[in-house]
CSV table of C-alpha atoms in Angstrom, one decimal:
chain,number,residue,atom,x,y,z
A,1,UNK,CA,108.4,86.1,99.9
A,2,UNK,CA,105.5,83.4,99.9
A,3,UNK,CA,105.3,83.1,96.5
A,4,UNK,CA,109.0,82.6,96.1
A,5,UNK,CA,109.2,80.2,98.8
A,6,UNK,CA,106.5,78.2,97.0
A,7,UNK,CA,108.1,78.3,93.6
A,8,UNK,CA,111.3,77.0,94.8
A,9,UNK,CA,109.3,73.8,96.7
A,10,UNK,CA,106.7,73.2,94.0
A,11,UNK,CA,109.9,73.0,91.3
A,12,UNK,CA,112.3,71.0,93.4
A,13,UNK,CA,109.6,68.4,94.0
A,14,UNK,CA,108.3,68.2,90.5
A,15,UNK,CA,112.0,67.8,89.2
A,16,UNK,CA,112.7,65.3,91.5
A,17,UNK,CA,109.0,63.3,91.4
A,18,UNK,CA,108.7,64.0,87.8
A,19,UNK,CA,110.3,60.6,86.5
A,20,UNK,CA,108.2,58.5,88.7
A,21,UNK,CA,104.6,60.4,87.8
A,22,UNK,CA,105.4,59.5,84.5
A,23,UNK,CA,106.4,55.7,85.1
A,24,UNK,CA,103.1,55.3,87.2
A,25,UNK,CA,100.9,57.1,85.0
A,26,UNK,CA,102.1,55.4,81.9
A,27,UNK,CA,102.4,51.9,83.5
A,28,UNK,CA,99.0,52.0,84.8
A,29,UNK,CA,96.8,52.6,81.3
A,30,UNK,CA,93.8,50.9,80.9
A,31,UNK,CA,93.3,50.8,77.3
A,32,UNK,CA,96.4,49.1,76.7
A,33,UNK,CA,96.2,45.3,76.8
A,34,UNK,CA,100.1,42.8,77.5
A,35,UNK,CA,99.5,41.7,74.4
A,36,UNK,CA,99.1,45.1,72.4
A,37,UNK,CA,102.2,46.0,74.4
A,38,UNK,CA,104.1,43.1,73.4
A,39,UNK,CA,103.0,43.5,70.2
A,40,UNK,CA,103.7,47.1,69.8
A,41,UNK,CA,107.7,48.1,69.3
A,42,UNK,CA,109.8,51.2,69.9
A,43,UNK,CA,107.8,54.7,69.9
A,44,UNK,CA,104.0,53.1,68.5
A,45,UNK,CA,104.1,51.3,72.4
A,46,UNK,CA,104.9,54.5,74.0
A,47,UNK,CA,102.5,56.8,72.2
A,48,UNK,CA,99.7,53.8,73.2
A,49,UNK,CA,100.8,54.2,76.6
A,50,UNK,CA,100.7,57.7,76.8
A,51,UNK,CA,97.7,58.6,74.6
A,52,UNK,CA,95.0,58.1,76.7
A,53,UNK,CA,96.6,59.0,80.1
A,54,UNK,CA,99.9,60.5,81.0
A,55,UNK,CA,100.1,62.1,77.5
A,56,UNK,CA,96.9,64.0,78.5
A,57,UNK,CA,98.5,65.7,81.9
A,58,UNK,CA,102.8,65.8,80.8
A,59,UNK,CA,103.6,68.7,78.7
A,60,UNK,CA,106.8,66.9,77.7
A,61,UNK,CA,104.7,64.3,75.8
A,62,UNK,CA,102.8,66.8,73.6
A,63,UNK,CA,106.0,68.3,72.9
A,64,UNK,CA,107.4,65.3,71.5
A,65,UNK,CA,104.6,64.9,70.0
A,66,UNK,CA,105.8,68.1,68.0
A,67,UNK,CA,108.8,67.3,66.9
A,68,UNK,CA,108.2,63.7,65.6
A,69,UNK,CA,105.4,65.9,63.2
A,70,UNK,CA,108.0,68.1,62.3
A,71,UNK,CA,110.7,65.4,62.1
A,72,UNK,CA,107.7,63.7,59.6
A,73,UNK,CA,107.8,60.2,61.8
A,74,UNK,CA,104.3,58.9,61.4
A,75,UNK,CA,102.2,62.2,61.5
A,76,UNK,CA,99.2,60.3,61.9
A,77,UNK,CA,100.3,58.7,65.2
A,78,UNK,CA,101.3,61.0,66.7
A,79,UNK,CA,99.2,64.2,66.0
A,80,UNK,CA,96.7,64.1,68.7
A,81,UNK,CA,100.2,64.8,71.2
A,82,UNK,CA,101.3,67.8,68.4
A,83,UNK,CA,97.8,69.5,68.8
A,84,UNK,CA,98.0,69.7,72.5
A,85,UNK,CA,101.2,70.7,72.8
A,86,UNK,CA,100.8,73.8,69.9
A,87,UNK,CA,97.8,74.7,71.8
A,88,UNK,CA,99.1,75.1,75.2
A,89,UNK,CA,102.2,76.9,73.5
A,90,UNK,CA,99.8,79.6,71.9
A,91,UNK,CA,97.9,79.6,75.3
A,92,UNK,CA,100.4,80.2,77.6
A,93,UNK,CA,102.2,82.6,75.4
A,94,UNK,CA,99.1,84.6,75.3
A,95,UNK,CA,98.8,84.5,79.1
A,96,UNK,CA,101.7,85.5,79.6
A,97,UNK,CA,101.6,88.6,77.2
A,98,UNK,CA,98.2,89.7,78.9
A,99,UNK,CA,100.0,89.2,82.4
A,100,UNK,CA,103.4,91.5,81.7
A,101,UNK,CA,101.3,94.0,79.7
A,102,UNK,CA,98.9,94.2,83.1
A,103,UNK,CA,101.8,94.3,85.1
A,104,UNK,CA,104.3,96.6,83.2
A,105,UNK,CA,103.2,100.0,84.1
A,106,UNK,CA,102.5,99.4,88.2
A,107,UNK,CA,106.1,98.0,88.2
A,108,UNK,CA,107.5,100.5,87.0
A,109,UNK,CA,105.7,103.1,88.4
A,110,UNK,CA,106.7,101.3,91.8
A,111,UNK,CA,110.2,101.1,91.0
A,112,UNK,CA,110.7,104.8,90.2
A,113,UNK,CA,108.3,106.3,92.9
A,114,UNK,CA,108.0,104.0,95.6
A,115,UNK,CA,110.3,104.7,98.8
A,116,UNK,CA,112.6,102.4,100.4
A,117,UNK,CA,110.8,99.9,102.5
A,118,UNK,CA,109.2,101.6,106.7
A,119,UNK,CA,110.0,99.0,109.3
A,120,UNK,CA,106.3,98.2,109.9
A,121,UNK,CA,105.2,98.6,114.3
A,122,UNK,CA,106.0,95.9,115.9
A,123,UNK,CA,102.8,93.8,117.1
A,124,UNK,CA,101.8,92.8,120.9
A,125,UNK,CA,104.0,89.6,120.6
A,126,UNK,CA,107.2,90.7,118.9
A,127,UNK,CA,107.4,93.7,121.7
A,128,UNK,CA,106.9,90.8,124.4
A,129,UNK,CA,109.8,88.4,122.9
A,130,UNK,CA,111.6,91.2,122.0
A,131,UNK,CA,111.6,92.8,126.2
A,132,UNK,CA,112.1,89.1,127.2
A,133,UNK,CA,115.4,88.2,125.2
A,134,UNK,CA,116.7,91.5,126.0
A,135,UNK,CA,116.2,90.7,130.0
A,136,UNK,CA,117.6,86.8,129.9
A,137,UNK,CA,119.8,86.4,126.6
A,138,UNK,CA,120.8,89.9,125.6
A,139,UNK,CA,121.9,91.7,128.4
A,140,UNK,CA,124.6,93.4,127.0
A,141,UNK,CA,123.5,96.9,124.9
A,142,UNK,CA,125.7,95.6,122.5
A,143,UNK,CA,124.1,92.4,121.8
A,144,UNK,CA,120.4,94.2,121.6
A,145,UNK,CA,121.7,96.5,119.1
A,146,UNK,CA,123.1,93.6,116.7
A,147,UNK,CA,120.0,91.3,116.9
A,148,UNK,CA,117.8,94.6,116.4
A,149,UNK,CA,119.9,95.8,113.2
A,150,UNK,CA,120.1,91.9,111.8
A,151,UNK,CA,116.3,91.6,112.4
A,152,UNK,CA,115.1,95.3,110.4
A,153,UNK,CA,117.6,94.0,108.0
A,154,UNK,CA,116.2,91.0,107.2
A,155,UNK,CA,112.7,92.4,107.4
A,156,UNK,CA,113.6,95.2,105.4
A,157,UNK,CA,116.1,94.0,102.4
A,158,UNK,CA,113.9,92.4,99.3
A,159,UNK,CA,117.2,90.9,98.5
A,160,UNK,CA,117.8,89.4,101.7
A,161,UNK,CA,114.4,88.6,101.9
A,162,UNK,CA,114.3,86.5,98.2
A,163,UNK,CA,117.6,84.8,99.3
A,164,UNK,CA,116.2,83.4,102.4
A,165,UNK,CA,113.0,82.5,100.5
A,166,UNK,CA,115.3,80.4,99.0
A,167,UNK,CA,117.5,78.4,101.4
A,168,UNK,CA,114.1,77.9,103.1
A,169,UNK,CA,112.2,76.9,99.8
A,170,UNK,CA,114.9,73.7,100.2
A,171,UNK,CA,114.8,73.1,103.5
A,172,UNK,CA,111.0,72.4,103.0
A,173,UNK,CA,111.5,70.8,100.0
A,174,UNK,CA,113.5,68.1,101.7
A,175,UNK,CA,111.0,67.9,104.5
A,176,UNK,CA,108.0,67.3,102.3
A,177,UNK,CA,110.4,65.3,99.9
A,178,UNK,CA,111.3,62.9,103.0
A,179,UNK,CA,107.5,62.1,103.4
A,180,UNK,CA,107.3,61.2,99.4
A,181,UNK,CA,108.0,58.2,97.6
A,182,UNK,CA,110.0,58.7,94.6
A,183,UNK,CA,108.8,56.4,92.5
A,184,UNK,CA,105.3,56.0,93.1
A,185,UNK,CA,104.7,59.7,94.1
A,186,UNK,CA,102.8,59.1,97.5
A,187,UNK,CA,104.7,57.1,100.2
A,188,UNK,CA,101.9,55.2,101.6
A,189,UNK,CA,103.8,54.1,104.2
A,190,UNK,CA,105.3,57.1,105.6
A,191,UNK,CA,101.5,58.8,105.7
A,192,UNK,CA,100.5,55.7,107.8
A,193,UNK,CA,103.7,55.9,110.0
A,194,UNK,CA,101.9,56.6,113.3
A,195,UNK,CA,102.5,60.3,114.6
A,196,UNK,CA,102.0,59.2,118.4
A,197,UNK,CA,105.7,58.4,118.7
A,198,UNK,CA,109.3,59.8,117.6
A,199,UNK,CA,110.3,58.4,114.3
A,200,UNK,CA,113.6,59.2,112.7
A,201,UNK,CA,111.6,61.0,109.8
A,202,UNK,CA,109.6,63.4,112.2
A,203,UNK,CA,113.0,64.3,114.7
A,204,UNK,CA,114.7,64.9,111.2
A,205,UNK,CA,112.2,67.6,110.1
A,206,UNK,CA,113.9,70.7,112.5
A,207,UNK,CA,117.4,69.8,111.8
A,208,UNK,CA,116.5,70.1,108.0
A,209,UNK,CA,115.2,73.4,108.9
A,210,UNK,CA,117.5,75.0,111.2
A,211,UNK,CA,120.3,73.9,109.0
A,212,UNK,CA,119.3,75.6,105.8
A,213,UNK,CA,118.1,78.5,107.4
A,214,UNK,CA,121.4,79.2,109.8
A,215,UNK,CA,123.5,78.8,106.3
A,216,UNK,CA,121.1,81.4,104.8
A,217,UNK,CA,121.7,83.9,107.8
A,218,UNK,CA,125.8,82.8,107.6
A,219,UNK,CA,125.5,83.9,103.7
A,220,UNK,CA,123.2,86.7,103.9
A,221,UNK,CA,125.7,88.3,107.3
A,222,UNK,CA,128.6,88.8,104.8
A,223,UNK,CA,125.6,90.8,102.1
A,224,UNK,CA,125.4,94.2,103.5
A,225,UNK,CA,122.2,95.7,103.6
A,226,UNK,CA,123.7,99.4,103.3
A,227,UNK,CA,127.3,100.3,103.3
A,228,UNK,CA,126.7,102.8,104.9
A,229,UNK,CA,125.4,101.7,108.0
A,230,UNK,CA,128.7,100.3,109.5
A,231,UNK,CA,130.0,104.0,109.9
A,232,UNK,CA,127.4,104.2,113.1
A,233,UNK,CA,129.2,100.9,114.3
A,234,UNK,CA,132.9,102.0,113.8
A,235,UNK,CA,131.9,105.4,115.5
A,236,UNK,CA,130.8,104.0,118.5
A,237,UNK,CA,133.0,101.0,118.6
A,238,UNK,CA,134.2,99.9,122.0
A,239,UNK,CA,137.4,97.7,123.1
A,240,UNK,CA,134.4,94.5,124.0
A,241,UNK,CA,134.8,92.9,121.1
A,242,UNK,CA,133.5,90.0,122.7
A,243,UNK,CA,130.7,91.6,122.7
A,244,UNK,CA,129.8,92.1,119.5
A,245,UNK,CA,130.9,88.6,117.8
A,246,UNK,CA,128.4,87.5,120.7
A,247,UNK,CA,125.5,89.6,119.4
A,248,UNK,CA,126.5,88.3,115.9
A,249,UNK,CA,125.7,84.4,116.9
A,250,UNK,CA,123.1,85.1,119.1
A,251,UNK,CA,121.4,86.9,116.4
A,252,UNK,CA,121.8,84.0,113.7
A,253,UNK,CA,119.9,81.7,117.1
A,254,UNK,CA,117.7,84.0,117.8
A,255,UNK,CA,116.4,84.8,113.9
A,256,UNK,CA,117.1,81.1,112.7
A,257,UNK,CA,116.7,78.6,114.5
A,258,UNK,CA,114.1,79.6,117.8
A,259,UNK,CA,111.2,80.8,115.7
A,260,UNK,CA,111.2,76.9,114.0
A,261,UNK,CA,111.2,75.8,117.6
A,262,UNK,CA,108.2,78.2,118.0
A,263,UNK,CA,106.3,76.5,115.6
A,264,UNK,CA,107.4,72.7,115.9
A,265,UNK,CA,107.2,72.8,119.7
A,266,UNK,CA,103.4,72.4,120.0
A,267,UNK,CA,102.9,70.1,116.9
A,268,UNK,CA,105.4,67.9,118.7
A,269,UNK,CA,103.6,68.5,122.3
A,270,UNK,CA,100.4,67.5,120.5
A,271,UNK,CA,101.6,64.5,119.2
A,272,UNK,CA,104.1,62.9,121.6
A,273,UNK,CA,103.5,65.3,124.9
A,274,UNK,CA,105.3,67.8,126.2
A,275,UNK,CA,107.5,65.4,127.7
A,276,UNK,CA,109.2,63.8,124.5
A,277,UNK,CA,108.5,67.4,123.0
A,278,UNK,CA,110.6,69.4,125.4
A,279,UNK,CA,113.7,66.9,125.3
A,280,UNK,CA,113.6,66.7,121.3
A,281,UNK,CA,113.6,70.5,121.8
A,282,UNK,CA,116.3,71.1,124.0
A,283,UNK,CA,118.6,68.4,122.1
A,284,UNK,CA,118.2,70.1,118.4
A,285,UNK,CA,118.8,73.1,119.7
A,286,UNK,CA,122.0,72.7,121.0
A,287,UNK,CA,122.8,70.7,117.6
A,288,UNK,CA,121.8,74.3,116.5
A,289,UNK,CA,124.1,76.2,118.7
A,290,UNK,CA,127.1,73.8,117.6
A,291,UNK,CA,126.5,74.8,114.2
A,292,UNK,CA,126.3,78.5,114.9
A,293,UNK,CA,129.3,78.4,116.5
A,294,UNK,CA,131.2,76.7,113.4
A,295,UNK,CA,129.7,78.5,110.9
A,296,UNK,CA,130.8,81.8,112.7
A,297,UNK,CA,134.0,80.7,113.3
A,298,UNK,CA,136.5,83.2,111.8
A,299,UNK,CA,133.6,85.9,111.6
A,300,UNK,CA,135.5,88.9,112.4
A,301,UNK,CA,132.3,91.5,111.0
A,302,UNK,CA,129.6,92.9,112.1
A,303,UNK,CA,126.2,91.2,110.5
A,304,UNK,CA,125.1,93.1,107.1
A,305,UNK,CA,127.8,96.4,107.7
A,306,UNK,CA,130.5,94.9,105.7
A,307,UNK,CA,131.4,95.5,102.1
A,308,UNK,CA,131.2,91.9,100.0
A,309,UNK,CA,133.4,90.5,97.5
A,310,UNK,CA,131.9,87.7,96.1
A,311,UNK,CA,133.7,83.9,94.7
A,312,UNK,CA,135.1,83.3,98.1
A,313,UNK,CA,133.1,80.6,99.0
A,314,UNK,CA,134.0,78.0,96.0
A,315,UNK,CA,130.4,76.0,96.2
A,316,UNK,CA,131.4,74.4,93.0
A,317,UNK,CA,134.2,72.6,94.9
A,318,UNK,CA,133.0,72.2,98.5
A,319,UNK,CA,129.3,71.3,97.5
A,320,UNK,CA,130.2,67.5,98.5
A,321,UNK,CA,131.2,68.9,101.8
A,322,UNK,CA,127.8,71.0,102.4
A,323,UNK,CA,125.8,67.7,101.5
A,324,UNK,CA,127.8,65.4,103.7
A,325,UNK,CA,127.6,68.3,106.4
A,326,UNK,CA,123.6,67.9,106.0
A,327,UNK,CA,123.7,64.2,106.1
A,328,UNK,CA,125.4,64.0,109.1
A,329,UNK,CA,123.7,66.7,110.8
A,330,UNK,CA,120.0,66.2,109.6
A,331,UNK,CA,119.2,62.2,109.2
A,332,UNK,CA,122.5,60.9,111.0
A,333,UNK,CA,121.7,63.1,113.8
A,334,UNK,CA,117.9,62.0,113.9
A,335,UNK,CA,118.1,58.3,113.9
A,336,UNK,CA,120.9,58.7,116.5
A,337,UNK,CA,118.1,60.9,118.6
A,338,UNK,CA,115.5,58.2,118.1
A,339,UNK,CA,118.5,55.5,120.0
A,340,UNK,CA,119.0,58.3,123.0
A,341,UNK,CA,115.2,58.9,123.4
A,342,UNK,CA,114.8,55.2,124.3
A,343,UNK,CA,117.2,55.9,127.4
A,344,UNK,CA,117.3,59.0,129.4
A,345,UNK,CA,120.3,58.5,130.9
A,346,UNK,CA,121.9,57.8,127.2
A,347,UNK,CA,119.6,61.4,126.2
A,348,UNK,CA,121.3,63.5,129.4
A,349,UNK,CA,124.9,62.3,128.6
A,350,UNK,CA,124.1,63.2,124.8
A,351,UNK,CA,123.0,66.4,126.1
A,352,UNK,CA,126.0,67.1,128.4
A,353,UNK,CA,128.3,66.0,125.9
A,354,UNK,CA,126.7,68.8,123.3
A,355,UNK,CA,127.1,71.7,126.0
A,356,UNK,CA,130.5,70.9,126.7
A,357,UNK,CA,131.2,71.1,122.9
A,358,UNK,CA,129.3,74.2,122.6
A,359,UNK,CA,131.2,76.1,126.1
A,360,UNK,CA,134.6,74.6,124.8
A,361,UNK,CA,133.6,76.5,121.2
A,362,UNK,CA,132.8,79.2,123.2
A,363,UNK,CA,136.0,79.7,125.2
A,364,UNK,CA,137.9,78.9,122.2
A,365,UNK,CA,136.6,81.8,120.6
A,366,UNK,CA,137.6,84.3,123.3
A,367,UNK,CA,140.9,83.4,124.1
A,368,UNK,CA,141.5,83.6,120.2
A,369,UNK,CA,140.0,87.1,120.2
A,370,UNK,CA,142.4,88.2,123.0
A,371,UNK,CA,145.1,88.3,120.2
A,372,UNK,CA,143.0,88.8,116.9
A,373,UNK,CA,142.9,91.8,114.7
A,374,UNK,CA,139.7,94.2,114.8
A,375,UNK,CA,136.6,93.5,113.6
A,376,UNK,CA,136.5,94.1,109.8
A,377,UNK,CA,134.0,96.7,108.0
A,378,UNK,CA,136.0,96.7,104.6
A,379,UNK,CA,136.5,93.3,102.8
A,380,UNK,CA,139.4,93.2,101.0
A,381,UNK,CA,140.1,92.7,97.5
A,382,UNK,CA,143.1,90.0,96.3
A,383,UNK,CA,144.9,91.5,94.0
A,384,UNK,CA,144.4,90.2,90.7
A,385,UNK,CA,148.4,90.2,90.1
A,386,UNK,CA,150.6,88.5,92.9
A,387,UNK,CA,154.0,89.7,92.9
A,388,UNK,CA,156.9,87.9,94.9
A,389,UNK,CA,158.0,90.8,97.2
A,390,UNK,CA,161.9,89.7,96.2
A,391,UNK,CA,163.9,93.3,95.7
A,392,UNK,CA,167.2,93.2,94.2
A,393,UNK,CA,170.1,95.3,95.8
């Protein structure tokens, strides 16, 4: 899960930083004099630019270098560029050949032999967290029994597992992006933006988080981990259904969004006090429990126990609405936070005003479930022809 978490920062950055490496490395070489470059004209200027330099460390230059050999444009210019990039091609092809043939047999031997993933003993501190949220938040035996399925399922899926890598690999991604300059590479300023007070850019870095990361858990509820496993839950189903749509959103809390406050807590507490750390805290996490509560509303299922059907979602049409969802609920949200900190009369009202909006989503939910169907264990499938339902007589 590390390395896929990596991959997906290290790639989003270099697609988004890419452009502006290469304008600073070429702009800055010094073996090119102004008036070479203003002598110089269409592809001689940028091979002098990038021939001592940024054609050294881009891959994309020695490629071009490639095809204007092929193409037959000036071989002599430009064959320094082709050399580099047919070398790397043979050496990475060779690498990779070495790496798969080292590879091939253990995977395979793993994938035929190797049992389903053991739940590993939980350490000192899990069984600690996990005996106080069953004594304060999950009283109900309900409520323990969804968090404790959601949590083996997530611990246990590789699928789930990879996906969640994923959302996460962008969260941080935007974090670490947010710090970066994208032209120059390095935001200077934002590395000497002092880290004794709130900023807009440090409250954002949470609400980044917790956002991609309760979307992940929202997806990966509807992915079941086995089928099977919701026959246990329709068995022993009981008339609370309260109950379990309450496990279900205090499991997406309690997995997504309290172990980021676990680890941001005492950065912030180091930096600001405990003070400024506790009521940045408390505020994002109700932003959090908002958010839980709309992205679970009209969740009639019980968390990885329900068969999919996938396409439901249209991303490709409601992407704008995801972004402008993030906006609002990362950045808007954080420079709105850095105006209520100022005041903490302005911060309690902010706060009161959340927990009224999270209770009023609350009772909303249950007077809705006094008249709503049962919870669902079998998605079903639209039909792929509609008919009218009109009958002649």
């Amino acid at each position: 899960m590390l390395a896929q978490l990596l991959f997906v920062i290290v790639l989003i950055e270099w697609l988004v930083f890419a452009p502006g490496l290469l304008v600073r490395l070429a702009a800055i070489d010094p073996g090119a004099t102004s008036e070479a470059l203003a002598a110089a004209d269409g592809p001689y200027a940028f091979v002098g630019l990038t021939s001592s330099r940024a054609g050294i460390w881009l891959p994309p230059v020695w490629f071009l270098g490639v095809y204007e050999v092929i193409w037959g444009f000036d071989p002599e210019a430009f064959r320094g560029l082709a050399v580099a990039g047919l070398l790397a091609l043979v050496v990475t092809l060779t690498i990779a050949t070495l790496a798969y043939r080292a590879v091939f047999r253990r995977v395979v031997r793993h994938a035929l032999e190797t049992p389903p993933d053991v739940a590993r003993p939980a350490g000192l501190v899990l069984r600690a967290a996990s005996r106080v949220a069953s004594a304060t938040i999950l009283r109900h035996p309900v409520e323990q029994g969804i968090v404790a399925f959601a949590a083996r399922s997530l611990t246990r899926s590789r699928r789930h597992r990879l996906l969640v890598a994923a959302y996460v690999g962008v969260g941080l991604a935007f974090v670490v992006g947010s710090f970066l300059s994208p032209i120059t590479g390095v935001a200077e300023h934002a590395l000497r933006e002092s880290l004794s007070r709130p900023s807009a850019r440090l409250l954002s870095v949470p609400l980044v988080l917790s956002f991609f990361v309760l979307v992940a858990l929202r997806v990966l509820f509807a992915i079941p981990t086995q089928i099977r496993a919701n026959r246990v839950f329709v068995m022993t189903e009981i008339d609370d259904k309260a109950a379990y749509l309450n496990g279900s959103r205090k499991a997406m809390w309690l997995l997504g969004a309290l172990p980021i406050a676990g680890v941001t807590f005492p950065v912030y507490a180091a930096w600001w006090g405990p003070a400024a750390a506790l009521q940045h805290t408390a505020f994002w996490l109700l932003m959090s429990g908002c958010l839980t509560e709309l992205l679970l509303c009209g969740f009639h299922k019980m968390p990885f126990a329900c068969s999919y059907v996938p396409g439901k979602a249209n991303v490709k049409y409601l992407w704008p609405v995801y972004a402008l969802a993030l906006t609002a609920y990362a950045w808007w949200t954080a420079r709105l936070e850095l105006w209520l900190l100022a005041d903490p009369v302005r911060w309690g009202i902010a706060c009161a005003l959340l927990i009224a909006c999270l209770t009023a989503g609350i009772a909303l939910r249950r007077r809705r479930l006094a008249s709503s169907t049962p919870l669902t264990y079998e998605e079903e499938v639209e039909e792929a022809v509609q008919v009218l339902g009109v009958m002649r007589t």
